[in-house]
XYZ file of C-alpha atoms in Angstrom:
669
model
C -78.162 4.093 122.322
C -81.418 5.723 121.288
C -82.188 9.318 122.107
C -84.293 9.942 125.217
C -87.526 11.798 124.588
C -88.330 14.552 127.094
C -91.372 16.748 127.435
C -90.803 20.437 126.816
C -90.761 22.642 129.920
C -94.026 24.237 130.798
C -96.570 24.805 133.517
C -97.410 21.885 135.791
C -100.652 20.157 134.881
C -103.531 20.613 137.278
C -106.673 18.565 137.391
C -109.657 20.571 136.278
C -112.507 20.783 138.744
C -115.758 19.297 137.527
C -119.143 20.786 138.329
C -119.696 17.944 140.824
C -116.450 18.797 142.637
C -117.480 22.437 142.840
C -120.898 21.522 144.262
C -119.360 19.106 146.794
C -116.865 21.673 148.013
C -119.576 24.291 148.138
C -121.790 22.084 150.312
C -118.819 21.254 152.538
C -118.115 24.959 152.986
C -121.782 25.644 153.775
C -121.842 23.015 156.537
C -118.429 24.223 157.738
C -119.929 27.700 157.978
C -122.795 26.232 160.007
C -120.314 24.662 162.437
C -118.331 27.901 162.631
C -121.457 29.912 163.465
C -123.042 27.280 165.720
C -119.886 26.227 167.559
C -116.587 28.002 166.914
C -117.890 31.583 167.063
C -119.900 31.112 170.305
C -116.910 29.408 171.950
C -114.644 32.284 170.904
C -117.052 34.806 172.441
C -117.236 32.676 175.603
C -113.450 32.597 175.922
C -113.234 36.356 175.408
C -115.891 36.887 178.106
C -113.879 34.845 180.580
C -110.946 37.262 180.282
C -113.108 40.398 180.173
C -113.225 42.416 183.383
C -115.521 45.360 184.068
C -115.149 48.266 186.441
C -116.454 51.784 186.848
C -114.015 54.513 185.829
C -114.993 57.514 187.945
C -112.675 59.792 185.991
C -114.647 59.120 182.799
C -117.690 61.203 183.855
C -118.307 64.841 184.800
C -121.317 66.353 186.576
C -122.436 69.972 186.904
C -124.951 71.110 189.486
C -127.026 74.285 189.407
C -128.179 76.471 192.253
C -131.711 76.401 193.611
C -132.926 78.539 190.701
C -131.883 75.926 188.223
C -130.226 78.583 186.062
C -126.678 79.014 187.288
C -124.402 75.971 187.071
C -121.237 75.490 189.069
C -117.920 74.212 187.761
C -117.954 70.658 186.434
C -116.424 67.993 188.642
C -115.482 64.435 187.835
C -117.330 61.692 189.635
C -113.995 60.742 191.209
C -113.612 64.254 192.704
C -117.171 64.193 194.018
C -116.585 60.780 195.551
C -113.443 61.990 197.321
C -115.592 64.654 198.990
C -118.447 62.367 200.027
C -117.045 58.801 200.085
C -120.385 57.585 198.748
C -118.878 54.889 196.513
C -116.690 52.290 198.249
C -113.667 50.892 196.347
C -115.177 47.391 196.241
C -118.226 48.773 194.419
C -116.072 49.687 191.433
C -115.589 46.014 190.447
C -118.661 44.831 188.596
C -119.968 42.713 185.703
C -120.849 43.568 182.130
C -124.359 44.493 183.264
C -123.184 46.664 186.160
C -124.898 49.969 186.990
C -123.751 52.652 189.433
C -126.155 55.294 190.734
C -124.745 58.793 191.311
C -127.342 60.528 193.477
C -125.399 59.454 196.598
C -122.632 61.869 195.576
C -124.899 64.735 196.677
C -125.873 64.393 200.344
C -128.720 66.889 200.106
C -130.163 65.408 196.913
C -133.946 65.476 196.616
C -135.900 64.465 193.531
C -138.394 67.251 194.354
C -135.687 69.913 194.313
C -135.623 72.596 191.538
C -131.885 71.947 191.197
C -130.771 70.796 187.757
C -127.826 68.624 186.762
C -125.674 68.142 183.699
C -123.881 64.873 182.944
C -121.353 63.962 180.261
C -118.442 61.637 179.576
C -114.877 62.842 179.447
C -114.137 60.432 176.591
C -116.125 59.336 173.574
C -116.382 55.812 174.958
C -117.899 56.773 178.333
C -121.526 55.624 178.605
C -124.336 56.201 181.074
C -128.036 55.450 181.201
C -130.904 57.819 181.893
C -133.600 55.303 182.616
C -133.355 52.978 179.621
C -131.848 55.576 177.263
C -128.150 55.130 176.575
C -125.947 58.218 176.268
C -122.358 58.101 175.115
C -119.708 60.762 174.472
C -118.751 64.243 175.690
C -121.988 66.129 175.002
C -123.708 67.563 178.105
C -127.097 66.089 179.011
C -129.188 68.432 181.195
C -131.661 66.848 183.597
C -134.030 67.930 186.335
C -133.712 66.379 189.792
C -136.501 63.873 189.241
C -134.836 62.581 186.081
C -131.311 62.755 187.496
C -132.118 60.070 190.058
C -132.497 57.655 187.122
C -128.914 58.213 185.953
C -126.598 55.197 186.285
C -123.041 54.875 185.040
C -121.959 51.961 182.842
C -118.644 50.150 183.350
C -115.674 49.992 181.007
C -114.164 46.685 179.951
C -110.590 45.482 179.933
C -108.844 42.170 179.344
C -106.987 40.187 181.973
C -107.042 37.173 184.249
C -108.722 38.967 187.152
C -111.839 36.799 186.809
C -109.767 33.645 187.183
C -107.942 35.139 190.175
C -111.288 35.961 191.768
C -112.533 32.449 191.116
C -109.543 30.666 192.636
C -109.478 33.063 195.593
C -113.044 32.062 196.481
C -112.699 28.781 198.436
C -116.268 27.584 197.825
C -115.881 28.004 194.068
C -112.372 26.565 193.781
C -113.498 23.548 195.821
C -115.837 22.624 192.956
C -112.845 21.612 190.825
C -111.592 18.998 193.262
C -115.172 17.864 193.949
C -115.871 17.334 190.252
C -112.590 15.501 189.640
C -113.114 13.297 192.714
C -116.666 12.374 191.653
C -115.430 11.728 188.124
C -112.618 9.416 189.244
C -114.713 7.426 191.737
C -117.621 7.043 189.305
C -115.300 6.058 186.465
C -113.616 3.309 188.489
C -116.976 1.889 189.581
C -118.631 2.137 186.175
C -115.727 0.595 184.248
C -115.536 -2.287 186.731
C -119.268 -2.965 186.557
C -119.477 -2.469 182.783
C -116.505 -4.739 182.074
C -118.021 -7.544 184.139
C -121.348 -7.096 182.332
C -119.706 -7.047 178.911
C -117.677 -10.141 179.810
C -120.819 -11.955 180.942
C -122.712 -11.017 177.777
C -119.879 -11.960 175.385
C -118.068 -14.821 177.103
C -120.846 -16.932 178.568
C -123.793 -19.069 177.470
C -126.197 -17.606 180.008
C -129.858 -17.230 179.075
C -131.848 -14.040 178.377
C -128.924 -12.064 176.961
C -131.279 -10.096 174.725
C -133.511 -9.154 177.655
C -130.542 -8.011 179.728
C -129.251 -5.866 176.865
C -132.639 -4.130 176.658
C -132.774 -3.488 180.401
C -129.183 -2.258 180.575
C -129.924 0.279 177.817
C -132.821 1.880 179.741
C -130.755 4.714 181.342
C -130.029 6.116 177.877
C -133.747 6.816 177.458
C -134.181 9.015 180.549
C -132.773 12.424 181.521
C -129.966 12.402 184.075
C -132.256 14.106 186.599
C -134.445 11.007 186.909
C -131.952 8.822 188.838
C -131.538 11.728 191.260
C -135.291 11.792 191.852
C -135.341 7.996 192.255
C -132.602 8.186 194.894
C -134.569 10.833 196.793
C -137.562 8.478 196.939
C -135.398 5.523 197.945
C -132.934 7.061 200.397
C -134.162 10.613 201.037
C -135.644 11.910 204.271
C -138.906 10.072 203.540
C -137.315 7.301 201.477
C -138.276 3.646 201.564
C -134.723 2.484 202.319
C -133.338 5.478 204.236
C -132.325 3.212 207.147
C -129.785 1.533 204.867
C -127.868 4.822 204.716
C -126.775 4.254 208.356
C -126.988 7.931 209.201
C -125.342 9.188 206.006
C -127.169 11.495 203.617
C -127.977 10.654 200.026
C -127.712 14.369 199.235
C -124.103 14.844 198.219
C -121.242 12.629 197.040
C -123.011 9.315 197.693
C -126.041 10.276 195.626
C -123.927 11.758 192.845
C -121.839 8.588 192.535
C -124.813 6.199 192.549
C -126.718 8.330 190.045
C -123.628 8.672 187.837
C -123.194 4.900 187.774
C -126.811 4.591 186.641
C -126.786 7.014 183.729
C -123.239 6.378 182.419
C -123.264 2.567 182.646
C -124.877 1.891 179.216
C -122.357 4.116 177.429
C -119.392 2.286 178.962
C -121.040 -1.096 178.378
C -121.520 -0.442 174.646
C -117.863 0.511 174.159
C -116.371 -2.307 176.238
C -118.770 -4.899 174.839
C -117.718 -3.930 171.314
C -114.069 -4.367 172.312
C -114.691 -7.822 173.817
C -116.811 -8.951 170.871
C -113.854 -8.834 168.448
C -111.664 -11.568 169.897
C -109.511 -14.060 168.002
C -110.011 -17.626 169.234
C -106.449 -18.520 168.190
C -105.049 -16.423 171.056
C -107.030 -18.466 173.568
C -106.039 -21.738 171.887
C -102.394 -20.690 172.164
C -102.861 -19.877 175.851
C -104.472 -23.280 176.433
C -101.670 -25.106 174.596
C -99.149 -23.288 176.799
C -101.113 -24.499 179.844
C -101.845 -20.987 181.059
C -104.444 -20.754 183.797
C -107.732 -19.030 183.101
C -106.721 -16.216 185.435
C -103.459 -15.658 183.570
C -105.218 -15.906 180.212
C -107.643 -13.242 181.388
C -104.856 -10.788 182.274
C -102.563 -11.571 179.333
C -105.106 -12.037 176.513
C -108.561 -10.705 177.386
C -107.697 -7.431 179.154
C -104.918 -6.369 176.728
C -107.211 -7.116 173.797
C -109.904 -4.826 175.227
C -107.598 -2.161 176.685
C -108.407 0.495 174.100
C -112.117 0.022 174.639
C -111.638 0.214 178.392
C -109.597 3.418 178.113
C -112.112 5.012 175.737
C -114.990 4.066 178.024
C -113.135 5.505 181.022
C -112.667 8.877 179.322
C -116.289 8.919 178.167
C -117.581 8.206 181.668
C -115.233 10.696 183.335
C -116.252 13.447 180.923
C -119.964 12.699 181.321
C -119.769 12.807 185.124
C -117.829 16.058 185.501
C -119.892 17.850 182.847
C -123.347 16.621 183.903
C -125.655 19.212 185.373
C -128.988 17.509 186.043
C -127.968 14.860 188.573
C -125.857 17.032 190.941
C -128.534 19.735 190.739
C -131.173 17.316 192.050
C -129.187 15.165 194.496
C -125.945 17.100 195.091
C -127.200 19.167 198.027
C -124.471 21.574 199.165
C -121.753 19.603 197.392
C -120.601 22.000 194.682
C -119.841 20.742 191.185
C -118.513 22.754 188.246
C -121.587 22.353 186.043
C -123.895 23.465 188.857
C -121.613 26.425 189.577
C -122.164 27.670 186.027
C -125.924 27.504 186.573
C -125.700 29.315 189.905
C -123.469 32.069 188.547
C -125.633 32.702 185.479
C -129.184 32.052 186.709
C -128.745 32.786 190.408
C -126.341 35.737 190.412
C -126.486 36.957 186.796
C -122.672 36.956 186.873
C -122.035 35.961 183.276
C -118.289 36.609 183.361
C -117.784 34.247 186.286
C -120.030 31.730 184.541
C -117.707 31.991 181.539
C -114.689 31.393 183.816
C -116.241 28.219 185.239
C -117.105 27.130 181.687
C -113.487 27.480 180.584
C -112.329 25.496 183.619
C -114.911 22.799 182.860
C -113.815 22.808 179.229
C -110.187 21.982 180.090
C -110.644 18.415 181.464
C -113.270 17.618 178.829
C -110.986 18.711 175.982
C -107.969 16.975 177.539
C -109.895 13.707 177.951
C -111.103 13.935 174.362
C -107.670 14.441 172.824
C -106.015 11.790 175.000
C -108.732 9.357 173.965
C -108.210 10.207 170.295
C -104.434 9.767 170.630
C -104.875 6.355 172.250
C -107.332 5.229 169.577
C -104.785 6.057 166.872
C -102.406 3.543 168.461
C -104.984 0.780 168.322
C -104.155 -2.032 165.933
C -106.519 -4.457 164.263
C -107.324 -7.434 166.471
C -109.048 -9.377 163.720
C -107.406 -10.327 160.440
C -108.556 -12.349 157.463
C -107.229 -15.487 159.158
C -108.842 -14.809 162.523
C -111.238 -17.300 164.043
C -114.169 -15.764 165.946
C -114.096 -16.689 169.612
C -116.972 -18.922 170.702
C -117.400 -19.381 174.469
C -117.943 -22.904 175.721
C -120.861 -23.801 177.995
C -119.979 -23.819 181.676
C -122.979 -24.255 183.935
C -121.421 -22.764 187.048
C -119.883 -19.790 185.238
C -123.052 -19.181 183.181
C -125.211 -19.059 186.314
C -122.716 -16.751 187.991
C -122.903 -14.377 184.990
C -126.700 -14.601 184.973
C -126.867 -13.730 188.667
C -124.538 -10.767 188.260
C -126.460 -9.379 185.277
C -129.719 -9.927 187.144
C -128.460 -7.888 190.124
C -127.495 -4.955 187.896
C -130.782 -5.250 185.985
C -132.721 -5.159 189.275
C -130.811 -1.995 190.245
C -131.825 -0.284 186.988
C -135.431 -1.516 187.109
C -135.732 -0.452 190.758
C -134.640 3.098 189.926
C -137.143 3.314 187.062
C -139.847 1.466 189.015
C -139.624 3.847 191.975
C -140.127 6.838 189.683
C -143.031 5.062 187.999
C -144.619 4.280 191.365
C -144.111 7.797 192.738
C -145.645 9.271 189.593
C -148.823 7.177 189.800
C -149.761 7.399 193.504
C -151.529 10.191 195.393
C -148.935 11.184 197.976
C -145.683 9.326 198.492
C -145.100 7.579 200.889
C -148.253 8.209 202.953
C -151.033 7.530 200.456
C -150.136 4.946 197.819
C -153.584 4.944 196.216
C -153.206 4.834 192.409
C -153.769 8.261 190.904
C -152.875 10.258 187.794
C -152.984 13.654 189.502
C -149.213 14.030 189.149
C -149.679 14.131 185.381
C -151.783 17.310 185.607
C -148.779 19.336 184.521
C -150.833 22.410 183.585
C -151.570 22.950 187.286
C -147.879 23.097 188.244
C -144.747 25.073 187.531
C -142.611 23.881 184.668
C -144.488 24.743 181.498
C -147.304 22.193 181.641
C -148.111 19.787 178.843
C -146.911 22.421 176.379
C -143.343 21.718 177.554
C -143.781 18.042 176.706
C -145.140 18.811 173.240
C -142.326 21.314 172.700
C -139.818 18.567 173.464
C -141.372 16.246 170.900
C -141.357 19.031 168.311
C -137.751 19.907 169.079
C -136.671 16.251 168.990
C -138.369 15.657 165.627
C -136.832 18.795 164.112
C -133.443 17.867 165.518
C -133.658 14.335 164.133
C -134.826 15.510 160.695
C -132.537 18.470 160.041
C -129.649 17.045 162.071
C -129.598 13.814 160.068
C -129.587 15.729 156.783
C -126.809 18.093 157.876
C -124.643 15.400 159.462
C -124.895 12.814 156.696
C -124.463 15.360 153.916
C -121.391 16.796 155.618
C -119.899 13.355 156.202
C -120.496 12.416 152.545
C -118.821 15.572 151.271
C -115.732 15.117 153.423
C -115.407 11.386 152.722
C -116.221 11.267 149.011
C -114.557 14.479 147.818
C -111.204 14.401 146.046
C -108.447 16.899 146.811
C -109.191 19.991 148.900
C -107.171 18.497 151.752
C -107.041 21.695 153.813
C -110.808 22.176 153.674
C -111.509 18.556 154.567
C -109.086 18.700 157.486
C -110.750 21.855 158.825
C -114.169 20.251 158.446
C -113.047 17.128 160.308
C -111.719 19.267 163.163
C -114.970 21.216 163.421
C -117.000 17.992 163.271
C -115.013 16.402 166.118
C -114.974 19.498 168.349
C -118.558 19.235 169.752
C -117.688 15.998 171.589
C -115.197 17.940 173.707
C -117.632 20.766 174.578
C -119.928 20.176 177.594
C -123.577 21.095 177.160
C -123.526 23.801 179.857
C -120.556 25.459 178.171
C -122.242 25.387 174.767
C -125.495 26.789 176.169
C -123.730 29.687 177.907
C -121.693 30.401 174.761
C -124.978 30.686 172.849
C -126.201 33.326 175.296
C -123.138 35.467 174.714
C -123.174 35.009 170.946
C -126.822 34.939 169.871
C -128.200 37.304 172.530
C -126.055 40.174 171.265
C -128.213 42.816 169.465
C -125.334 43.335 167.018
C -125.570 39.705 165.837
C -127.740 39.397 162.695
C -128.824 35.976 163.999
C -130.212 37.529 167.192
C -133.882 37.028 166.094
C -133.580 33.244 166.591
C -132.687 33.719 170.279
C -135.516 32.409 172.463
C -137.131 30.485 169.605
C -137.370 26.800 168.792
C -134.736 27.306 166.091
C -131.910 28.012 168.546
C -132.828 24.931 170.605
C -132.631 22.769 167.487
C -129.338 24.325 166.351
C -127.805 23.885 169.812
C -128.940 20.261 170.132
C -127.772 19.258 166.643
C -124.398 20.881 167.345
C -124.078 19.300 170.797
C -124.560 15.759 169.471
C -122.909 16.295 166.087
C -119.706 14.290 166.607
C -121.159 10.856 167.375
C -123.603 11.211 164.479
C -120.765 12.297 162.188
C -118.629 9.293 163.161
C -121.581 6.963 162.588
C -122.084 8.374 159.094
C -118.362 8.175 158.303
C -118.234 4.535 159.412
C -121.057 3.650 157.030
C -119.581 5.652 154.145
C -116.123 4.084 154.556
C -117.688 0.675 153.950
C -118.541 1.742 150.399
C -115.888 1.367 147.712
C -114.523 4.703 146.515
C -114.831 3.427 142.935
C -118.538 4.261 142.869
C -117.860 7.963 142.286
C -115.344 7.522 139.392
C -117.657 5.009 137.708
C -120.600 7.393 137.975
C -118.441 10.218 136.601
C -117.283 8.054 133.674
C -120.927 7.359 132.853
C -121.543 11.132 132.995
C -123.984 10.761 135.847
C -124.176 13.692 138.310
C -123.127 12.850 141.849
C -126.566 13.663 143.273
C -128.050 10.706 141.363
C -125.411 8.414 142.832
C -126.041 9.933 146.256
C -129.807 9.370 146.262
C -129.938 6.108 144.297
C -126.932 4.276 145.754
C -125.312 5.952 148.745
C -128.458 6.747 150.743
C -130.061 3.271 150.260
C -126.819 1.484 151.154
C -126.236 3.670 154.225
C -129.893 3.733 155.294
C -129.294 1.693 158.498
C -126.739 4.297 159.666
C -129.046 7.168 158.655
C -131.887 5.714 160.709
C -129.530 5.147 163.648
C -128.420 8.791 163.484
C -132.016 10.013 163.484
C -133.052 7.973 166.531
C -129.838 8.920 168.335
C -130.567 12.609 167.824
C -134.236 12.202 168.779
C -133.542 10.388 172.052
C -130.796 12.788 173.110
C -132.931 15.804 172.222
C -135.666 14.474 174.505
C -133.334 13.865 177.447
C -130.843 16.754 177.241
C -130.921 19.382 179.970
C -127.524 21.033 180.156
C -127.368 22.228 176.537
C -130.760 23.965 176.576
C -131.289 25.081 180.173
C -130.082 28.613 179.344
C -131.844 28.959 175.992
C -135.544 28.234 176.406
C -138.207 30.924 176.678
C -141.710 30.890 178.123
C -143.004 29.616 174.782
C -140.293 27.010 174.171
C -139.909 25.354 177.570
C -138.953 21.676 177.295
C -139.944 18.562 179.219
C -136.425 17.890 180.535
C -136.192 21.467 181.823
C -139.696 21.138 183.284
C -138.436 18.200 185.363
C -135.739 20.480 186.768
C -138.114 23.366 187.474
C -140.733 21.162 189.127
C -138.075 19.587 191.323
C -136.865 23.082 192.296
C -140.443 24.027 193.195
C -140.804 20.948 195.432
C -143.125 19.102 193.039
C -140.980 15.974 193.035
C -143.738 13.515 192.118
C -144.842 15.560 189.060
C -141.155 15.870 188.127
C -140.919 12.067 188.219
C -144.083 11.873 186.119
C -142.650 14.194 183.468
C -139.415 12.194 183.488
C -141.409 9.033 182.899
C -143.245 10.715 180.011
C -139.840 11.300 178.399
C -139.057 7.621 179.009
C -142.349 6.466 177.446
C -141.791 8.710 174.438
C -138.302 7.385 173.822
C -139.522 3.795 174.070
C -142.255 4.582 171.543
C -139.675 6.253 169.286
C -137.442 3.174 169.505
C -140.349 0.896 168.578
C -141.342 3.105 165.639
C -137.696 3.199 164.577
C -137.546 -0.597 164.667
C -140.737 -0.951 162.595
C -139.681 1.656 160.043
C -136.230 0.104 159.823
C -137.656 -3.332 159.182
C -139.976 -2.004 156.470
C -137.372 0.129 154.696
C -134.342 -2.082 155.146
C -136.226 -5.105 153.885
C -136.291 -3.457 150.466
C -133.087 -1.421 150.432
C -130.795 -4.001 152.061
C -131.928 -7.124 150.194
C -128.596 -7.186 148.359
C -126.820 -8.039 151.612
C -128.534 -11.443 151.710
C -127.377 -12.555 148.268
C-alpha cells in the first residue's frame, strides 16, 4: 500500500478579510450603533426609570438659625428633628417623583421673609442636594442665606431602586383597570377585524366579482389617515349632535363601543393585506383532491382553505391586537372615561408630570406587545411552503350567486370606510356642523386656532420627506450589509435582533424613552432634543422593522453569486451595489420610501412627547385641536394628511413607472 501524505501540523488557516469585508462590517457596526443609540439605550433608561423611586431623606440635611441680630447661630438640627418638633411635613409628602421639591420654611412657625434672621443649610452627605432658587447646591458645605432668600430653598429627593412604583400602580384601581380594559378592547377588536378581513380576502381572491381593483383601493384608505380621524368621524355620526345618534339606542359612542368601531376601521387594511397574501398562495391540486373525494364545499373550506391560511390569520391577529392595545390617538378622542394603557401614559406624563409612573405604564404596555411579537415570530418559523415547483395556481370558477354575494359584502365594508372619510370631509367643509351646512373653508384657517397652524402641516411634510429619504438609505444599507456579508455571525445576529426589536416597541413607549434619554443634560446628543432631527430619528426607528423586512425580502431574491463574481473581477462592492443591487431592488426601495412617508405623516404616539413649539406636526395638531374643542378644524387637518398621502401615492406610482420602466426591463425578457 502506498504511503499516506499528511500535512505538517501548524496553525489553522483563516480567511483573510478583504477591504470590502472590512467596509461592510464597518457600515454594519455604524448602523448597529445607530439602533443602539436610537432604540436600545432609550429603552434601557426607560426600564431603569420604572424601578427608580424617589423620596425625601430628612436626615440628609441640617439647618442652623440665627437670632434676631443675624450674628449668633444656634446648634444645627437635621430637618427630621425640626419636623418632629413642628409636624410640618406629613409622611405621605416624603414620597415624590424625580422632579420633587420640598420647601422648608414651614419648619419654622414664626418664619417671615422680612425678618433679619439668617439661616444656614447644608447636606449631611456629599450626595445631598438642595436648590436655592434655580441654583443647585450639593455636599456638606454650609450655605448662609437671609430670610428672603431662605424661602426659596427646596430639598431634592434621593433615588433608590425597587418595585414600589409597580406596587403603587396596581394598588390604584383606576390605573390597574386600564390593563383589563386594553386587553378586552384588543380581544374584541381582533375577533371582529379578523372575521371581517378574512371574508374580504376570501371574496377578493376566491371570486369573479367585478371592481376588485376599486375595492382594494377603498379598503386601503384607513392606512392613509391618522388613527384620530375615525374617532372624530364617530363623534360626528353618533356623538351628542351626531347624524345617527338615535341608532345608539341610548348607549354612548364615547367608550368601548367607539374604541371598537374605530379600531376595526384603522386596523382592517393591515389584517386584510396579511390574510389576502396567505389566501393568494393556494395550490389547486388540494381542491381537486377534495372534489374527487366528494367533500362538500363547507368541509373543503375548513379542511383546506382555513388550514392553508392559518399562519396568515394568526399573524394578522397578533398585528391587530398589538395595534389596538398600543394605539393612543383613537381612545384619546373617543374613549371618554374608559381608561386605556396608552392614554394612561399620556395622562401621567403630560397631565401629572409623573414620569416614573409613565415609565411603569410603558413597561406594562411593552409586555403584551413583546409577547405578541415573539409568539408571532415563533409561529412563522413553523410555517411550511404551500407552493412547490409542481403546484398549480388556484383559479376560482365563476359563480353568479356567490360572486354577487361577495360583491355585496365588499360594497358594505367599502361604504363603511367611505362614510367615515366622507363625514370628516363634510364636517371640514361646512360652516357649523350640524346646524349650518353651507359650504365653507373657514375650518382650514389653521393659523387662527390652537394646534400650530399651517406651520404644523408643513413641518409634517418636511419630517415625512426627511424620514423617507434618510430612513430608506439607513434601512436598505443595513439590510444589504447583514444579508450580503460573509462570516461575522455574531455581529449579524446582533444586528438582526436590533432590527426586529422596533416592531415590538409601541410608539408611546418609544417616545417616553426618548424623553428620558435625550432630555438628559449629561447626554452629548441632548442638543437634538426638541428639534426636527429627533422626530426623524424616532420615526425611522419606530417603523424600522417592516422596512428592514421589505429590504431583506428583495435582497434574498438576488443570487449570492453576484458578490463572489464581482470580487473575482476585482470590482469593489460599492460598484456592484450601485450598478446592480440598487437597480434590481428599486421596487422595494421605492416601497420602503412611501411606507416611511405615509407613516410619518399619520403617526401620533411616537412623536406626541417630542415636538416643540417650532416642530409641531399635523397629526399632533389634530389631537390638540380636538382637545381644544375645535373638532371641525381637527377633521380638516386630518383630511389634509389624507390628501397629502394620496398625492404621495400618486407621485410614487408615477416615479415608479418612470424608473422601473428602465431598471426592470430585464424582467420582461
